[in-house]
Amino acid sequence: MKITTLCFLLTETNILLAMKKRGFGAGKMNGFGGKVQGDETPEQALIREAFEEIEVTLEEDKLDKVAIIHFKFDNKPDWDQECHVYLASEWEGEPTESEEMKPEWYAKSEIPYDMMWSDDIHWLPKVLAGEKIRCHVFFNDDQTMKENVVIEPLVE
Protein backbone atom coordinates (compact mmCIF):
# COMPACT_ATOMS: atom_id res chain seq x y z
CA MET A 1 0.00 0.00 0.00
CA LYS A 2 1.44 3.36 -0.98
CA ILE A 3 1.72 6.27 1.44
CA THR A 4 0.31 9.58 0.16
CA THR A 5 -0.32 13.11 1.41
CA LEU A 6 -3.09 15.66 1.09
CA CYS A 7 -3.18 19.27 2.28
CA PHE A 8 -5.68 22.10 2.39
CA LEU A 9 -4.56 25.72 2.75
CA LEU A 10 -6.87 27.74 4.99
CA THR A 11 -7.55 31.37 5.72
CA GLU A 12 -10.01 32.48 8.38
CA THR A 13 -12.95 32.12 5.95
CA ASN A 14 -11.61 30.26 2.88
CA ILE A 15 -10.17 26.92 1.81
CA LEU A 16 -7.94 26.30 -1.20
CA LEU A 17 -9.07 23.47 -3.46
CA ALA A 18 -7.51 22.53 -6.76
CA MET A 19 -8.89 20.88 -9.89
CA LYS A 20 -6.78 17.82 -10.70
CA LYS A 21 -5.97 18.18 -14.38
CA ARG A 22 -4.31 14.81 -15.10
CA GLY A 23 -3.51 11.44 -13.57
CA PHE A 24 -5.23 9.82 -10.61
CA GLY A 25 -8.34 11.82 -9.64
CA ALA A 26 -8.37 13.95 -12.81
CA GLY A 27 -11.48 16.09 -13.04
CA LYS A 28 -12.05 16.24 -9.28
CA MET A 29 -11.48 19.10 -6.85
CA ASN A 30 -9.25 18.28 -3.90
CA GLY A 31 -6.39 19.53 -1.81
CA PHE A 32 -2.87 19.08 -3.14
CA GLY A 33 -0.35 16.39 -2.30
CA GLY A 34 0.94 13.12 -3.63
CA LYS A 35 3.05 10.03 -3.11
CA VAL A 36 5.78 9.70 -0.52
CA GLN A 37 8.99 8.79 -2.37
CA GLY A 38 12.04 6.88 -1.16
CA ASP A 39 12.90 7.67 2.44
CA GLU A 40 10.79 10.85 2.63
CA THR A 41 8.51 11.42 5.59
CA PRO A 42 4.91 12.34 4.73
CA GLU A 43 5.70 15.92 5.72
CA GLN A 44 8.74 16.10 3.44
CA ALA A 45 6.71 14.65 0.57
CA LEU A 46 3.95 17.18 1.14
CA ILE A 47 6.39 20.11 1.16
CA ARG A 48 7.85 18.88 -2.15
CA GLU A 49 4.42 18.31 -3.70
CA ALA A 50 3.15 21.74 -2.58
CA PHE A 51 5.91 23.45 -4.52
CA GLU A 52 5.59 21.16 -7.57
CA GLU A 53 1.80 21.37 -7.81
CA ILE A 54 0.87 24.92 -6.74
CA GLU A 55 4.21 26.71 -6.18
CA VAL A 56 3.81 27.38 -2.46
CA THR A 57 6.42 26.77 0.20
CA LEU A 58 5.37 25.07 3.43
CA GLU A 59 7.33 24.58 6.64
CA GLU A 60 7.07 21.28 8.46
CA ASP A 61 6.42 22.86 11.87
CA LYS A 62 3.47 24.83 10.42
CA LEU A 63 1.61 21.71 9.22
CA ASP A 64 -1.31 20.43 11.30
CA LYS A 65 -1.83 16.69 10.79
CA VAL A 66 -5.58 16.12 11.04
CA ALA A 67 -6.26 12.69 9.56
CA ILE A 68 -5.00 9.40 8.24
CA ILE A 69 -7.33 7.95 5.62
CA HIS A 70 -7.05 4.39 4.34
CA PHE A 71 -8.44 4.15 0.81
CA LYS A 72 -9.24 0.71 -0.63
CA PHE A 73 -10.31 0.19 -4.25
CA ASP A 74 -12.09 -2.96 -5.48
CA ASN A 75 -9.97 -4.88 -8.00
CA LYS A 76 -7.30 -2.13 -8.06
CA PRO A 77 -4.92 -2.87 -5.17
CA ASP A 78 -2.27 -0.61 -6.75
CA TRP A 79 -4.64 2.32 -6.01
CA ASP A 80 -4.91 1.46 -2.29
CA GLN A 81 -3.28 4.07 -0.10
CA GLU A 82 -2.73 5.41 3.37
CA CYS A 83 -3.20 9.16 3.03
CA HIS A 84 -1.81 11.60 5.64
CA VAL A 85 -3.97 14.74 5.67
CA TYR A 86 -2.81 18.19 6.80
CA LEU A 87 -4.15 21.70 7.17
CA ALA A 88 -1.91 24.74 6.80
CA SER A 89 -2.71 28.36 7.53
CA GLU A 90 0.83 29.66 6.90
CA TRP A 91 2.78 29.37 3.65
CA GLU A 92 4.92 31.41 1.31
CA GLY A 93 4.02 32.20 -2.28
CA GLU A 94 0.79 32.61 -4.19
CA PRO A 95 -0.99 29.38 -5.19
CA THR A 96 -0.37 29.07 -8.93
CA GLU A 97 -1.75 26.78 -11.62
CA SER A 98 0.57 24.02 -12.85
CA GLU A 99 0.29 21.28 -15.46
CA GLU A 100 -1.28 19.09 -12.76
CA MET A 101 -3.45 21.37 -10.59
CA LYS A 102 -5.61 24.49 -10.96
CA PRO A 103 -6.05 26.04 -7.49
CA GLU A 104 -9.09 28.09 -6.51
CA TRP A 105 -10.27 29.61 -3.22
CA TYR A 106 -13.72 28.74 -1.84
CA ALA A 107 -15.60 30.00 1.21
CA LYS A 108 -15.51 27.26 3.85
CA SER A 109 -19.31 27.47 3.90
CA GLU A 110 -19.50 26.82 0.11
CA ILE A 111 -17.19 23.84 -0.46
CA PRO A 112 -18.22 22.20 -3.78
CA TYR A 113 -18.53 18.62 -2.48
CA ASP A 114 -20.34 17.61 -5.67
CA MET A 115 -17.06 18.21 -7.56
CA MET A 116 -14.92 16.23 -5.09
CA TRP A 117 -14.39 12.58 -4.19
CA SER A 118 -17.64 11.20 -2.73
CA ASP A 119 -16.06 10.49 0.68
CA ASP A 120 -14.88 14.07 1.28
CA ILE A 121 -18.26 15.29 2.53
CA HIS A 122 -18.09 12.69 5.32
CA TRP A 123 -14.71 13.59 6.82
CA LEU A 124 -13.58 17.05 5.62
CA PRO A 125 -16.17 18.98 7.70
CA LYS A 126 -14.96 17.11 10.79
CA VAL A 127 -11.30 18.09 10.35
CA LEU A 128 -12.28 21.67 9.49
CA ALA A 129 -14.19 21.70 12.81
CA GLY A 130 -11.02 20.70 14.68
CA GLU A 131 -11.36 16.90 14.93
CA LYS A 132 -8.37 14.62 14.33
CA ILE A 133 -9.56 11.41 12.73
CA ARG A 134 -8.66 8.10 11.12
CA CYS A 135 -10.92 6.94 8.28
CA HIS A 136 -11.42 3.82 6.22
CA VAL A 137 -12.98 4.39 2.80
CA PHE A 138 -13.93 1.63 0.36
CA PHE A 139 -14.52 2.35 -3.33
CA ASN A 140 -16.18 0.35 -6.11
CA ASP A 141 -14.48 -0.05 -9.48
CA ASP A 142 -16.29 3.07 -10.76
CA GLN A 143 -14.74 5.17 -7.93
CA THR A 144 -18.04 5.50 -6.04
CA MET A 145 -18.11 4.69 -2.35
CA LYS A 146 -18.86 1.05 -1.65
CA GLU A 147 -20.08 1.60 1.89
CA ASN A 148 -20.15 4.28 4.54
CA VAL A 149 -16.91 5.89 5.65
CA VAL A 150 -15.65 4.45 8.95
CA ILE A 151 -14.38 7.31 11.13
CA GLU A 152 -12.48 6.94 14.42
CA PRO A 153 -10.43 9.34 16.55
CA LEU A 154 -6.81 9.66 15.37
CA VAL A 155 -4.39 8.15 17.85
CA GLU A 156 -0.73 8.03 16.83
CSV table of C-alpha atoms in Angstrom, one decimal:
chain,number,residue,atom,x,y,z
A,1,MET,CA,0.0,0.0,0.0
A,2,LYS,CA,1.4,3.4,-1.0
A,3,ILE,CA,1.7,6.3,1.4
A,4,THR,CA,0.3,9.6,0.2
A,5,THR,CA,-0.3,13.1,1.4
A,6,LEU,CA,-3.1,15.7,1.1
A,7,CYS,CA,-3.2,19.3,2.3
A,8,PHE,CA,-5.7,22.1,2.4
A,9,LEU,CA,-4.6,25.7,2.8
A,10,LEU,CA,-6.9,27.7,5.0
A,11,THR,CA,-7.5,31.4,5.7
A,12,GLU,CA,-10.0,32.5,8.4
A,13,THR,CA,-13.0,32.1,5.9
A,14,ASN,CA,-11.6,30.3,2.9
A,15,ILE,CA,-10.2,26.9,1.8
A,16,LEU,CA,-7.9,26.3,-1.2
A,17,LEU,CA,-9.1,23.5,-3.5
A,18,ALA,CA,-7.5,22.5,-6.8
A,19,MET,CA,-8.9,20.9,-9.9
A,20,LYS,CA,-6.8,17.8,-10.7
A,21,LYS,CA,-6.0,18.2,-14.4
A,22,ARG,CA,-4.3,14.8,-15.1
A,23,GLY,CA,-3.5,11.4,-13.6
A,24,PHE,CA,-5.2,9.8,-10.6
A,25,GLY,CA,-8.3,11.8,-9.6
A,26,ALA,CA,-8.4,13.9,-12.8
A,27,GLY,CA,-11.5,16.1,-13.0
A,28,LYS,CA,-12.0,16.2,-9.3
A,29,MET,CA,-11.5,19.1,-6.9
A,30,ASN,CA,-9.3,18.3,-3.9
A,31,GLY,CA,-6.4,19.5,-1.8
A,32,PHE,CA,-2.9,19.1,-3.1
A,33,GLY,CA,-0.3,16.4,-2.3
A,34,GLY,CA,0.9,13.1,-3.6
A,35,LYS,CA,3.0,10.0,-3.1
A,36,VAL,CA,5.8,9.7,-0.5
A,37,GLN,CA,9.0,8.8,-2.4
A,38,GLY,CA,12.0,6.9,-1.2
A,39,ASP,CA,12.9,7.7,2.4
A,40,GLU,CA,10.8,10.9,2.6
A,41,THR,CA,8.5,11.4,5.6
A,42,PRO,CA,4.9,12.3,4.7
A,43,GLU,CA,5.7,15.9,5.7
A,44,GLN,CA,8.7,16.1,3.4
A,45,ALA,CA,6.7,14.7,0.6
A,46,LEU,CA,3.9,17.2,1.1
A,47,ILE,CA,6.4,20.1,1.2
A,48,ARG,CA,7.9,18.9,-2.2
A,49,GLU,CA,4.4,18.3,-3.7
A,50,ALA,CA,3.2,21.7,-2.6
A,51,PHE,CA,5.9,23.4,-4.5
A,52,GLU,CA,5.6,21.2,-7.6
A,53,GLU,CA,1.8,21.4,-7.8
A,54,ILE,CA,0.9,24.9,-6.7
A,55,GLU,CA,4.2,26.7,-6.2
A,56,VAL,CA,3.8,27.4,-2.5
A,57,THR,CA,6.4,26.8,0.2
A,58,LEU,CA,5.4,25.1,3.4
A,59,GLU,CA,7.3,24.6,6.6
A,60,GLU,CA,7.1,21.3,8.5
A,61,ASP,CA,6.4,22.9,11.9
A,62,LYS,CA,3.5,24.8,10.4
A,63,LEU,CA,1.6,21.7,9.2
A,64,ASP,CA,-1.3,20.4,11.3
A,65,LYS,CA,-1.8,16.7,10.8
A,66,VAL,CA,-5.6,16.1,11.0
A,67,ALA,CA,-6.3,12.7,9.6
A,68,ILE,CA,-5.0,9.4,8.2
A,69,ILE,CA,-7.3,7.9,5.6
A,70,HIS,CA,-7.1,4.4,4.3
A,71,PHE,CA,-8.4,4.2,0.8
A,72,LYS,CA,-9.2,0.7,-0.6
A,73,PHE,CA,-10.3,0.2,-4.2
A,74,ASP,CA,-12.1,-3.0,-5.5
A,75,ASN,CA,-10.0,-4.9,-8.0
A,76,LYS,CA,-7.3,-2.1,-8.1
A,77,PRO,CA,-4.9,-2.9,-5.2
A,78,ASP,CA,-2.3,-0.6,-6.8
A,79,TRP,CA,-4.6,2.3,-6.0
A,80,ASP,CA,-4.9,1.5,-2.3
A,81,GLN,CA,-3.3,4.1,-0.1
A,82,GLU,CA,-2.7,5.4,3.4
A,83,CYS,CA,-3.2,9.2,3.0
A,84,HIS,CA,-1.8,11.6,5.6
A,85,VAL,CA,-4.0,14.7,5.7
A,86,TYR,CA,-2.8,18.2,6.8
A,87,LEU,CA,-4.2,21.7,7.2
A,88,ALA,CA,-1.9,24.7,6.8
A,89,SER,CA,-2.7,28.4,7.5
A,90,GLU,CA,0.8,29.7,6.9
A,91,TRP,CA,2.8,29.4,3.6
A,92,GLU,CA,4.9,31.4,1.3
A,93,GLY,CA,4.0,32.2,-2.3
A,94,GLU,CA,0.8,32.6,-4.2
A,95,PRO,CA,-1.0,29.4,-5.2
A,96,THR,CA,-0.4,29.1,-8.9
A,97,GLU,CA,-1.7,26.8,-11.6
A,98,SER,CA,0.6,24.0,-12.8
A,99,GLU,CA,0.3,21.3,-15.5
A,100,GLU,CA,-1.3,19.1,-12.8
A,101,MET,CA,-3.5,21.4,-10.6
A,102,LYS,CA,-5.6,24.5,-11.0
A,103,PRO,CA,-6.1,26.0,-7.5
A,104,GLU,CA,-9.1,28.1,-6.5
A,105,TRP,CA,-10.3,29.6,-3.2
A,106,TYR,CA,-13.7,28.7,-1.8
A,107,ALA,CA,-15.6,30.0,1.2
A,108,LYS,CA,-15.5,27.3,3.8
A,109,SER,CA,-19.3,27.5,3.9
A,110,GLU,CA,-19.5,26.8,0.1
A,111,ILE,CA,-17.2,23.8,-0.5
A,112,PRO,CA,-18.2,22.2,-3.8
A,113,TYR,CA,-18.5,18.6,-2.5
A,114,ASP,CA,-20.3,17.6,-5.7
A,115,MET,CA,-17.1,18.2,-7.6
A,116,MET,CA,-14.9,16.2,-5.1
A,117,TRP,CA,-14.4,12.6,-4.2
A,118,SER,CA,-17.6,11.2,-2.7
A,119,ASP,CA,-16.1,10.5,0.7
A,120,ASP,CA,-14.9,14.1,1.3
A,121,ILE,CA,-18.3,15.3,2.5
A,122,HIS,CA,-18.1,12.7,5.3
A,123,TRP,CA,-14.7,13.6,6.8
A,124,LEU,CA,-13.6,17.0,5.6
A,125,PRO,CA,-16.2,19.0,7.7
A,126,LYS,CA,-15.0,17.1,10.8
A,127,VAL,CA,-11.3,18.1,10.3
A,128,LEU,CA,-12.3,21.7,9.5
A,129,ALA,CA,-14.2,21.7,12.8
A,130,GLY,CA,-11.0,20.7,14.7
A,131,GLU,CA,-11.4,16.9,14.9
A,132,LYS,CA,-8.4,14.6,14.3
A,133,ILE,CA,-9.6,11.4,12.7
A,134,ARG,CA,-8.7,8.1,11.1
A,135,CYS,CA,-10.9,6.9,8.3
A,136,HIS,CA,-11.4,3.8,6.2
A,137,VAL,CA,-13.0,4.4,2.8
A,138,PHE,CA,-13.9,1.6,0.4
A,139,PHE,CA,-14.5,2.4,-3.3
A,140,ASN,CA,-16.2,0.4,-6.1
A,141,ASP,CA,-14.5,-0.1,-9.5
A,142,ASP,CA,-16.3,3.1,-10.8
A,143,GLN,CA,-14.7,5.2,-7.9
A,144,THR,CA,-18.0,5.5,-6.0
A,145,MET,CA,-18.1,4.7,-2.4
A,146,LYS,CA,-18.9,1.0,-1.7
A,147,GLU,CA,-20.1,1.6,1.9
A,148,ASN,CA,-20.1,4.3,4.5
A,149,VAL,CA,-16.9,5.9,5.6
A,150,VAL,CA,-15.6,4.5,8.9
A,151,ILE,CA,-14.4,7.3,11.1
A,152,GLU,CA,-12.5,6.9,14.4
A,153,PRO,CA,-10.4,9.3,16.5
A,154,LEU,CA,-6.8,9.7,15.4
A,155,VAL,CA,-4.4,8.1,17.9
A,156,GLU,CA,-0.7,8.0,16.8
